[in-house]
Tab-separated table of C-alpha atoms in Angstrom:
chain	number	residue	atom	x	y	z
A	1309	MET	CA	141.311	34.011	-4.084
A	1310	HIS	CA	143.182	31.451	-1.959
A	1311	SER	CA	141.260	28.709	-0.176
A	1312	LEU	CA	142.097	27.761	3.410
A	1313	ASP	CA	144.048	24.595	3.969
A	1314	SER	CA	141.687	22.049	5.527
A	1315	SER	CA	144.270	21.259	8.190
A	1316	SER	CA	144.264	24.832	9.463
A	1317	CYS	CA	140.485	25.062	9.917
A	1318	PRO	CA	140.349	23.332	13.343
A	1319	ILE	CA	143.082	25.627	14.658
A	1320	ILE	CA	141.289	28.757	13.480
A	1321	PHE	CA	137.996	27.483	14.859
A	1322	ALA	CA	139.599	26.798	18.245
A	1323	LEU	CA	141.095	30.282	18.368
A	1324	LEU	CA	137.775	31.905	17.488
A	1325	LEU	CA	135.948	29.787	20.052
A	1326	SER	CA	138.403	30.707	22.833
A	1327	PHE	CA	138.088	34.391	21.896
A	1328	PHE	CA	134.294	34.351	22.103
A	1329	LEU	CA	134.336	32.336	25.313
A	1330	ALA	CA	136.694	34.879	26.874
A	1331	LEU	CA	134.535	37.698	25.571
A	1332	SER	CA	131.398	36.147	27.036
A	1333	HIS	CA	132.842	35.226	30.436
A	1334	SER	CA	135.507	37.742	31.458
A	1335	LEU	CA	133.995	41.086	30.500
A	1336	THR	CA	133.181	43.621	33.219
A	1337	LEU	CA	129.757	43.343	34.785
A	1338	GLN	CA	127.442	45.624	32.806
A	1339	SER	CA	126.109	47.441	35.879
A	1340	ASP	CA	129.710	48.313	36.861
A	1341	ILE	CA	130.316	49.793	33.409
A	1342	GLU	CA	127.115	51.818	33.661
A	1343	ALA	CA	128.212	53.142	37.064
A	1344	LEU	CA	131.489	54.364	35.561
A	1345	GLN	CA	129.651	55.954	32.655
A	1346	SER	CA	127.299	57.710	35.073
A	1347	LEU	CA	130.237	59.006	37.115
A	1348	LYS	CA	132.012	60.430	34.070
A	1349	LEU	CA	128.801	62.018	32.786
A	1350	SER	CA	128.242	63.676	36.171
A	1351	VAL	CA	131.514	65.607	35.841
A	1352	ASP	CA	131.616	68.897	33.937
A	1353	PRO	CA	133.545	68.004	30.734
A	1354	ASN	CA	135.220	71.416	30.848
A	1355	MET	CA	136.764	70.374	34.190
A	1356	ILE	CA	138.419	67.207	32.875
A	1357	PRO	CA	142.074	68.051	32.130
A	1358	PRO	CA	143.614	66.445	29.031
A	1359	SER	CA	146.111	64.400	31.020
A	1360	SER	CA	143.710	63.192	33.730
A	1361	TYR	CA	142.443	59.728	34.541
A	1362	LEU	CA	138.928	60.390	33.232
A	1363	THR	CA	140.231	61.187	29.754
A	1364	THR	CA	141.432	57.570	29.544
A	1365	TRP	CA	137.947	56.168	30.203
A	1366	ASP	CA	137.071	55.005	26.679
A	1367	PHE	CA	133.871	52.965	26.781
A	1368	SER	CA	134.455	51.502	23.329
A	1369	VAL	CA	136.644	48.999	25.152
A	1370	ASP	CA	135.998	46.967	28.286
A	1371	PRO	CA	137.274	48.522	31.570
A	1372	CYS	CA	138.667	45.287	32.996
A	1373	GLU	CA	140.110	43.965	29.722
A	1374	THR	CA	142.225	46.952	28.738
A	1375	SER	CA	145.916	47.641	29.152
A	1376	GLY	CA	147.304	50.033	31.736
A	1377	SER	CA	146.833	53.071	29.499
A	1378	LYS	CA	143.027	52.798	29.611
A	1379	PHE	CA	140.699	53.321	32.558
A	1380	LEU	CA	143.348	54.702	34.896
A	1381	GLY	CA	142.259	54.598	38.530
A	1382	ILE	CA	140.411	51.313	38.089
A	1383	LEU	CA	141.367	47.870	39.405
A	1384	CYS	CA	139.320	44.734	38.821
A	1385	SER	CA	138.870	41.222	40.139
A	1386	PHE	CA	139.361	38.300	37.745
A	1387	PRO	CA	137.414	35.310	39.072
A	1388	SER	CA	138.995	31.896	38.487
A	1389	ASP	CA	135.677	30.497	37.282
A	1390	ASN	CA	135.639	32.927	34.307
A	1391	SER	CA	132.570	34.708	35.638
A	1392	THR	CA	132.262	38.434	34.977
A	1393	SER	CA	134.964	40.726	36.336
A	1394	ARG	CA	134.084	43.312	38.976
A	1395	ILE	CA	135.592	46.704	39.738
A	1396	THR	CA	137.233	46.557	43.170
A	1397	THR	CA	139.121	49.879	43.285
A	1398	LEU	CA	138.068	53.334	42.101
A	1399	GLU	CA	140.684	55.994	42.886
A	1400	LEU	CA	140.587	59.200	40.824
A	1401	ASP	CA	143.462	61.634	40.545
A	1402	SER	CA	143.186	64.952	42.405
A	1403	VAL	CA	142.861	67.363	39.477
A	1404	GLY	CA	139.707	69.300	40.381
A	1405	TYR	CA	136.926	67.300	38.720
A	1406	ASP	CA	133.743	69.337	39.217
A	1407	GLY	CA	130.469	67.450	39.451
A	1408	PHE	CA	128.165	65.295	41.532
A	1409	LEU	CA	128.494	61.763	42.841
A	1410	PRO	CA	125.675	59.860	41.060
A	1411	PRO	CA	123.407	57.400	42.936
A	1412	ARG	CA	124.494	54.653	40.529
A	1413	ILE	CA	127.839	54.598	42.399
A	1414	GLY	CA	126.015	52.298	44.814
A	1415	THR	CA	125.922	49.482	42.233
A	1416	LEU	CA	129.705	49.007	42.418
A	1417	THR	CA	129.120	46.473	45.160
A	1418	ALA	CA	132.525	44.788	44.789
A	1419	LEU	CA	134.436	47.984	45.621
A	1420	THR	CA	136.933	47.696	48.456
A	1421	SER	CA	138.529	51.139	47.956
A	1422	LEU	CA	136.920	54.435	46.902
A	1423	ASP	CA	139.070	57.576	46.687
A	1424	LEU	CA	137.761	60.786	45.099
A	1425	SER	CA	139.849	63.147	47.233
A	1426	GLY	CA	141.162	66.525	46.109
A	1427	ASN	CA	138.443	67.367	43.619
A	1428	ARG	CA	135.315	69.529	43.466
A	1429	PHE	CA	132.471	67.059	43.845
A	1430	ARG	CA	129.389	68.799	45.255
A	1431	GLY	CA	126.038	68.004	46.788
A	1432	PRO	CA	125.158	65.227	49.224
A	1433	VAL	CA	126.863	61.854	49.282
A	1434	PRO	CA	124.159	59.593	47.797
A	1435	ASP	CA	122.420	57.242	50.211
A	1436	SER	CA	123.072	54.372	47.781
A	1437	ILE	CA	126.684	54.288	48.938
A	1438	LYS	CA	125.445	52.189	51.858
A	1439	ASN	CA	125.317	49.263	49.401
A	1440	LEU	CA	129.123	49.232	49.087
A	1441	ASN	CA	129.395	46.821	51.968
A	1442	ARG	CA	132.820	45.486	50.945
A	1443	LEU	CA	134.540	48.862	51.304
A	1444	THR	CA	137.570	48.872	53.564
A	1445	ARG	CA	138.711	52.376	52.636
A	1446	ILE	CA	136.828	55.521	51.633
A	1447	SER	CA	138.348	58.955	51.045
A	1448	LEU	CA	136.188	61.838	49.856
A	1449	SER	CA	138.408	64.531	51.388
A	1450	GLY	CA	138.972	67.946	49.886
A	1451	ASN	CA	135.681	68.262	48.010
A	1452	PHE	CA	132.455	70.227	48.563
A	1453	PHE	CA	130.127	67.501	49.765
A	1454	THR	CA	127.226	68.698	51.924
A	1455	GLY	CA	124.630	67.118	54.195
A	1456	GLY	CA	125.142	64.496	56.860
A	1457	ILE	CA	126.633	61.016	57.028
A	1458	TRP	CA	124.270	59.221	59.412
A	1459	THR	CA	122.137	57.618	56.667
A	1460	TRP	CA	124.938	55.483	55.248
A	1461	ILE	CA	128.200	55.472	57.152
A	1462	TYR	CA	127.367	52.935	59.861
A	1463	ARG	CA	126.217	50.352	57.280
A	1464	LEU	CA	129.740	49.843	55.932
A	1465	LYS	CA	130.903	47.403	58.577
A	1466	LYS	CA	134.202	46.464	56.894
A	1467	LEU	CA	135.585	50.009	56.792
A	1468	GLU	CA	139.073	50.412	58.193
A	1469	ARG	CA	139.843	53.959	57.017
A	1470	ILE	CA	137.422	56.890	56.623
A	1471	ASN	CA	138.599	60.297	55.413
A	1472	LEU	CA	135.814	62.823	54.813
A	1473	SER	CA	137.873	65.860	55.828
A	1474	GLY	CA	137.734	69.198	54.032
A	1475	ASN	CA	134.103	69.198	52.961
A	1476	GLN	CA	130.932	70.982	54.109
A	1477	LEU	CA	129.340	68.062	55.919
A	1478	SER	CA	127.134	69.019	58.852
A	1479	GLY	CA	124.873	67.701	61.589
A	1480	ARG	CA	125.987	65.527	64.428
A	1481	ILE	CA	128.479	62.685	64.263
A	1482	PRO	CA	126.230	59.627	64.546
A	1483	ALA	CA	126.640	57.438	67.628
A	1484	ARG	CA	126.199	54.376	65.430
A	1485	ILE	CA	129.596	55.070	63.891
A	1486	SER	CA	130.897	53.092	66.868
A	1487	LYS	CA	129.558	49.949	65.154
A	1488	LEU	CA	132.447	50.138	62.662
A	1489	ARG	CA	134.668	47.954	64.809
A	1490	ARG	CA	137.411	47.564	62.199
A	1491	LEU	CA	138.171	51.288	61.964
A	1492	THR	CA	141.797	52.268	62.450
A	1493	HIS	CA	141.629	55.831	61.033
A	1494	LEU	CA	138.708	58.285	61.219
A	1495	SER	CA	139.118	61.809	59.835
A	1496	LEU	CA	136.164	64.217	59.754
A	1497	SER	CA	138.254	67.403	60.033
A	1498	ASN	CA	137.407	70.743	58.408
A	1499	ASN	CA	133.661	70.279	58.145
A	1500	GLU	CA	130.655	71.757	59.941
A	1501	PHE	CA	129.812	68.957	62.357
A	1502	SER	CA	128.211	70.197	65.557
A	1503	GLN	CA	126.877	69.030	68.931
A	1504	ARG	CA	128.650	66.503	71.141
A	1505	ILE	CA	131.163	63.881	70.084
A	1506	PRO	CA	129.593	60.461	70.679
A	1507	ASN	CA	131.297	57.880	72.852
A	1508	LEU	CA	133.754	56.048	70.626
A	1509	TYR	CA	135.183	53.647	73.182
A	1510	ALA	CA	133.854	50.609	71.287
A	1511	LEU	CA	136.150	51.367	68.331
A	1512	GLU	CA	138.819	49.180	69.843
A	1513	ASN	CA	141.092	49.244	66.771
A	1514	LEU	CA	140.971	53.026	66.206
A	1515	GLN	CA	144.419	54.602	66.247
A	1516	ILE	CA	143.914	57.976	64.543
A	1517	LEU	CA	140.988	60.300	65.342
A	1518	GLU	CA	140.876	63.680	63.588
A	1519	LEU	CA	137.847	65.864	64.324
A	1520	ASP	CA	139.532	69.281	64.242
A	1521	SER	CA	138.036	72.416	62.682
A	1522	ASN	CA	134.355	71.717	63.230
A	1523	MET	CA	131.775	73.208	65.620
A	1524	LEU	CA	131.745	70.406	68.196
A	1525	THR	CA	130.669	71.149	71.753
A	1526	GLY	CA	130.544	69.396	75.103
A	1527	SER	CA	133.241	67.547	77.001
A	1528	LEU	CA	135.598	64.782	75.963
A	1529	PRO	CA	133.756	61.515	75.310
A	1530	ASN	CA	134.989	58.039	76.190
A	1531	LEU	CA	137.734	57.400	73.659
A	1532	PRO	CA	139.300	54.184	72.348
A	1533	SER	CA	142.231	52.904	74.376
A	1534	ARG	CA	144.502	52.294	71.362
A	1535	LEU	CA	144.514	55.867	70.065
A	1536	THR	CA	147.919	57.134	68.988
A	1537	THR	CA	146.840	60.431	67.358
A	1538	LEU	CA	144.083	62.700	68.671
A	1539	SER	CA	143.282	65.993	66.939
A	1540	LEU	CA	140.330	68.013	68.280
A	1541	SER	CA	141.605	71.551	67.683
A	1542	HIS	CA	139.451	74.472	66.527
A	1543	ASN	CA	136.160	73.423	68.111
A	1544	MET	CA	134.170	74.609	71.136
A	1545	LEU	CA	134.873	71.728	73.503
A	1546	THR	CA	134.754	72.320	77.247
A	1547	GLY	CA	135.587	70.648	80.543
A	1548	HIS	CA	138.716	68.948	81.835
A	1549	ILE	CA	141.088	66.615	79.996
A	1550	THR	CA	141.870	64.260	82.873
A	1551	SER	CA	140.341	61.286	81.053
A	1552	LEU	CA	143.268	61.271	78.603
A	1553	VAL	CA	145.494	59.705	81.261
A	1554	ASN	CA	143.971	56.320	80.403
A	1555	LEU	CA	145.100	56.471	76.759
A	1556	GLU	CA	148.615	55.141	77.176
A	1557	HIS	CA	149.282	54.707	73.445
A	1558	LEU	CA	148.906	58.410	72.631
A	1559	VAL	CA	151.808	59.870	70.653
A	1560	SER	CA	150.370	63.176	69.386
A	1561	VAL	CA	147.575	65.258	70.964
A	1562	ASP	CA	146.232	68.567	69.642
A	1563	LEU	CA	143.474	70.176	71.710
A	1564	SER	CA	144.251	73.782	70.752
A	1565	ASP	CA	141.653	76.503	70.228
A	1566	ASN	CA	138.871	75.139	72.404
A	1567	LEU	CA	137.391	76.072	75.783
A	1568	PHE	CA	139.037	73.411	77.951
A	1569	SER	CA	139.737	74.456	81.534
A	1570	GLY	CA	141.225	73.217	84.794
A	1571	PRO	CA	144.729	71.745	84.954
A	1572	VAL	CA	146.940	70.298	82.278
A	1573	ASN	CA	147.018	67.123	84.301
A	1574	ARG	CA	150.323	65.577	85.395
A	1575	GLY	CA	149.088	62.224	84.156
A	1576	VAL	CA	148.644	63.621	80.651
A	1577	LEU	CA	152.162	65.056	80.580
A	1578	ALA	CA	153.473	61.713	81.841
A	1579	LEU	CA	151.870	59.556	79.133
A	1580	PRO	CA	154.648	57.090	78.256
A	1581	ARG	CA	154.587	57.492	74.441
A	1582	LEU	CA	153.519	61.119	74.103
A	1583	THR	CA	155.860	63.205	71.927
A	1584	HIS	CA	153.689	66.214	70.940
A	1585	LEU	CA	151.135	68.024	73.099
A	1586	ASN	CA	149.345	71.190	71.979
A	1587	VAL	CA	146.862	72.698	74.453
A	1588	SER	CA	147.201	76.309	73.265
A	1589	PHE	CA	144.322	78.795	73.104
A	1590	ASN	CA	142.215	77.326	75.911
A	1591	HIS	CA	141.315	78.284	79.481
A	1592	PHE	CA	143.713	76.036	81.406
A	1593	THR	CA	144.780	77.503	84.744
A	1594	LYS	CA	147.468	75.125	85.973
A	1595	MET	CA	150.231	72.941	84.596
A	1596	GLU	CA	151.085	69.947	86.742
A	1597	VAL	CA	154.540	68.444	86.205
A	1598	ASN	CA	155.572	65.271	87.995
A	1599	ASN	CA	158.671	65.183	90.154
A	1600	TYR	CA	159.650	61.814	88.724
A	1601	PHE	CA	159.836	62.921	85.091
A	1602	GLY	CA	163.095	61.959	83.461
A	1603	SER	CA	164.549	59.751	80.787
A	1604	GLY	CA	161.275	57.828	80.542
A	1605	SER	CA	159.448	60.805	79.035
A	1606	ARG	CA	159.344	61.031	75.234
A	1607	LEU	CA	157.771	64.495	75.144
A	1608	GLN	CA	159.445	66.715	72.541
A	1609	THR	CA	156.945	69.545	71.955
A	1610	LEU	CA	154.859	71.319	74.580
A	1611	ALA	CA	152.674	74.157	73.287
A	1612	ALA	CA	150.483	75.871	75.875
A	1613	GLN	CA	150.394	79.528	74.816
A	1614	ARG	CA	147.365	81.748	75.349
A	1615	ASN	CA	145.825	80.071	78.350
A	1616	ARG	CA	145.316	81.296	81.909
A	1617	LEU	CA	148.223	79.372	83.422
A	1618	GLN	CA	149.349	80.967	86.657
A	1619	GLY	CA	151.871	80.525	89.439
A	1620	HIS	CA	155.589	80.018	88.880
A	1621	LEU	CA	157.016	78.426	85.770
A	1622	PRO	CA	157.137	74.625	86.187
A	1623	VAL	CA	160.696	73.881	87.311
A	1624	LYS	CA	160.433	70.166	86.597
A	1625	LEU	CA	160.220	70.730	82.846
A	1626	VAL	CA	164.020	70.547	82.869
A	1627	ASN	CA	163.740	66.836	83.718
A	1628	LEU	CA	162.057	66.021	80.386
A	1629	GLU	CA	165.226	65.005	78.613
A	1630	ARG	CA	163.809	64.918	75.063
A	1631	LEU	CA	161.899	68.188	75.224
A	1632	THR	CA	163.048	70.618	72.507
A	1633	VAL	CA	160.107	73.000	71.900
A	1634	ILE	CA	158.339	74.898	74.721
A	1635	ASN	CA	155.785	77.654	74.245
A	1636	LEU	CA	154.249	79.110	77.416
A	1637	ALA	CA	153.662	82.626	76.060
A	1638	ASN	CA	150.583	84.730	76.788
A	1639	ASN	CA	149.745	83.285	80.179
A	1640	GLN	CA	149.798	84.574	83.747
A	1641	PHE	CA	153.067	83.131	85.051
A	1642	THR	CA	154.842	85.145	87.737
A	1643	GLY	CA	158.161	85.034	89.570
A	1644	ALA	CA	161.645	84.352	88.251
A	1645	ILE	CA	162.792	82.159	85.385
A	1646	PRO	CA	164.186	78.959	86.980
A	1647	MET	CA	167.966	78.626	86.751
A	1648	GLY	CA	167.540	75.192	85.203
A	1649	TYR	CA	165.908	76.732	82.139
A	1650	GLY	CA	169.182	78.424	81.263
A	1651	GLN	CA	171.071	75.167	81.586
A	1652	ARG	CA	168.717	73.494	79.117
A	1653	LEU	CA	169.131	76.102	76.364
A	1654	GLY	CA	170.496	74.259	73.369
A	1655	ARG	CA	170.783	71.133	75.515
A	1656	PRO	CA	168.349	70.146	74.033
A	1657	TRP	CA	165.903	73.088	74.103
A	1658	ARG	CA	165.728	74.765	70.683
A	1659	THR	CA	162.578	76.869	71.060
A	1660	LEU	CA	161.473	78.734	74.187
A	1661	PHE	CA	158.655	81.315	74.204
A	1662	LEU	CA	157.904	82.891	77.597
A	1663	ASP	CA	156.766	86.307	76.356
A	1664	HIS	CA	153.597	88.105	77.501
A	1665	ASN	CA	153.641	86.830	81.082
A	1666	TYR	CA	154.398	88.575	84.387
A	1667	LEU	CA	157.873	87.186	85.051
A	1668	SER	CA	160.364	89.272	87.003
A	1669	GLY	CA	163.947	89.262	88.213
A	1670	ARG	CA	167.211	88.597	86.426
A	1671	VAL	CA	167.536	86.414	83.362
A	1672	PRO	CA	169.786	83.373	83.989
A	1673	SER	CA	173.273	84.019	82.635
A	1674	GLU	CA	173.072	81.173	80.125
A	1675	PHE	CA	170.536	83.188	78.134
A	1676	GLY	CA	173.369	85.518	77.151
A	1677	SER	CA	175.660	82.761	75.972
A	1678	ALA	CA	176.566	82.856	72.282
A	1679	VAL	CA	176.174	79.087	72.035
A	1680	ALA	CA	172.515	79.287	73.005
A	1681	LYS	CA	171.159	79.869	69.498
A	1682	ILE	CA	167.485	79.177	69.974
A	1683	ARG	CA	164.190	80.628	68.784
A	1684	GLY	CA	161.943	82.343	71.264
A	1685	SER	CA	161.118	85.483	73.191
A	1686	LEU	CA	161.127	86.896	76.721
A	1687	ALA	CA	159.407	90.173	75.761
A	1688	ASN	CA	156.497	91.750	77.640
A	1689	ASN	CA	157.440	90.577	81.110
A	1690	CYS	CA	159.012	92.538	83.964
A	1691	LEU	CA	162.445	91.023	83.572
A	1692	ARG	CA	165.819	92.689	83.811
A	1693	CYS	CA	166.597	91.567	80.319
A	1694	PRO	CA	169.643	93.082	78.496
A	1695	LEU	CA	168.934	93.792	74.849
A	1696	ARG	CA	172.241	92.154	73.889
A	1697	ILE	CA	170.462	88.857	74.603
A	1698	PRO	CA	168.514	87.951	71.437
A	1699	LEU	CA	165.504	86.601	73.340
A	1700	CYS	CA	165.191	89.918	75.191
A	1701	LYS	CA	164.329	91.926	72.100
A	1702	GLY	CA	161.027	93.700	72.544
A	1703	ARG	CA	159.813	95.882	75.366
A	1704	GLN	CA	159.324	94.847	78.987
A	1705	ARG	CA	156.437	95.865	81.201
A	1706	PRO	CA	157.174	98.273	84.068
A	1707	ALA	CA	157.992	96.443	87.305
A	1708	SER	CA	154.850	97.856	88.928
A	1709	ALA	CA	152.674	96.023	86.404
A	1710	CYS	CA	153.935	92.628	87.516
A	1711	HIS	CA	153.934	93.520	91.203
A	1712	GLY	CA	150.359	94.696	91.035
A	1713	TYR	CA	149.350	91.717	88.921
A	1714	THR	CA	150.815	89.281	91.433
A	1715	GLN	CA	148.863	90.888	94.253
A	1716	ASN	CA	145.649	91.030	92.254
A	1717	THR	CA	145.777	87.422	91.100
A	1718	THR	CA	146.558	86.090	94.570
A	1719	ASN	CA	143.025	86.809	95.728
A	1720	TYR	CA	141.300	86.483	92.364
A	1721	PRO	CA	138.219	84.240	92.482
A	1722	LYS	CA	139.251	80.805	91.226
A	1723	GLU	CA	136.095	80.250	89.198
A	1724	ASN	CA	136.964	83.212	87.000
A	1725	TYR	CA	140.200	81.602	85.761
């Protein structure tokens, strides 16, 4: 057996000492490791695919000291003072993990990002999540979480992005959510939230608000002035939408499938940055279009089908120079199609649905032009509409139907519209 050279002993000792010092100072905090273990144990092992992130979680090695092939979905902090490392990011892949979110998740107090979206986590979100007060981003979308959010959400004051969409969360949206002043994106879509939307005006940095496909009631609340995207479709909201005229940063608005009434206000249509407006499937009775619309308007899509819009078609729509998609079907419009509509076909209008109204008279000649290759329909009106024109395919009502309808609606009680 060979003896060690005495000159090599100090070198070996130094290497061993540095190894044990690193082992004692840079390992992951034990409570963080236990939280990861608890999370993996809470998932049905039969629902962990062979190539998924969780299969790489091997607790025989340290989470923060492994190479990139171990503990996928985990990022750590490495303090300069050689204190214990902490897990700062936990983002699982969306492969259908089926399980529960354990209360021990609340001990990962250094987390800044938590993303468990696109899986099958069930049950309530544990109240202990309120301890994750460094979170800037949380996404639990596309799972089966139940219960409410009021017990923990407002405690996470550093949150900038919240996505809880596509779950079975219920109850009311807590008013104290307005304390999260750093929020830029809030998505609670496709849940079972009910009652009124709280006033969110204090969320001065909020740009995207998605509350569609819930059971929300009441009128529009006071909304943040910096909103660019507003999605409230598929609820039971009522009242007028005039208050939107103050939100000058709006780019996309979807209010479809609610119970809104009154006019589609001219101020809303004139919002300087608005490109997409969907007010379909409501009870609107009037569409107000400004005379001074023109090159300043950025509106590209206007969807207003299945309302109670009446009167003549808005002539001034032809002044919206970037408008390409118009859907005014299934309303109560009467009279002739404005000549200007024909001139806009293909320049730049690409989609025009005017079917299921009470329009009458001749179709502008441009509708028969071969160059006007657009999607749409003029069916179920009282138009003189030659079948050689593609948009005329489908039956027309008898002329008497539109004549009688015009007379009946002239004296129809306004409150019933």
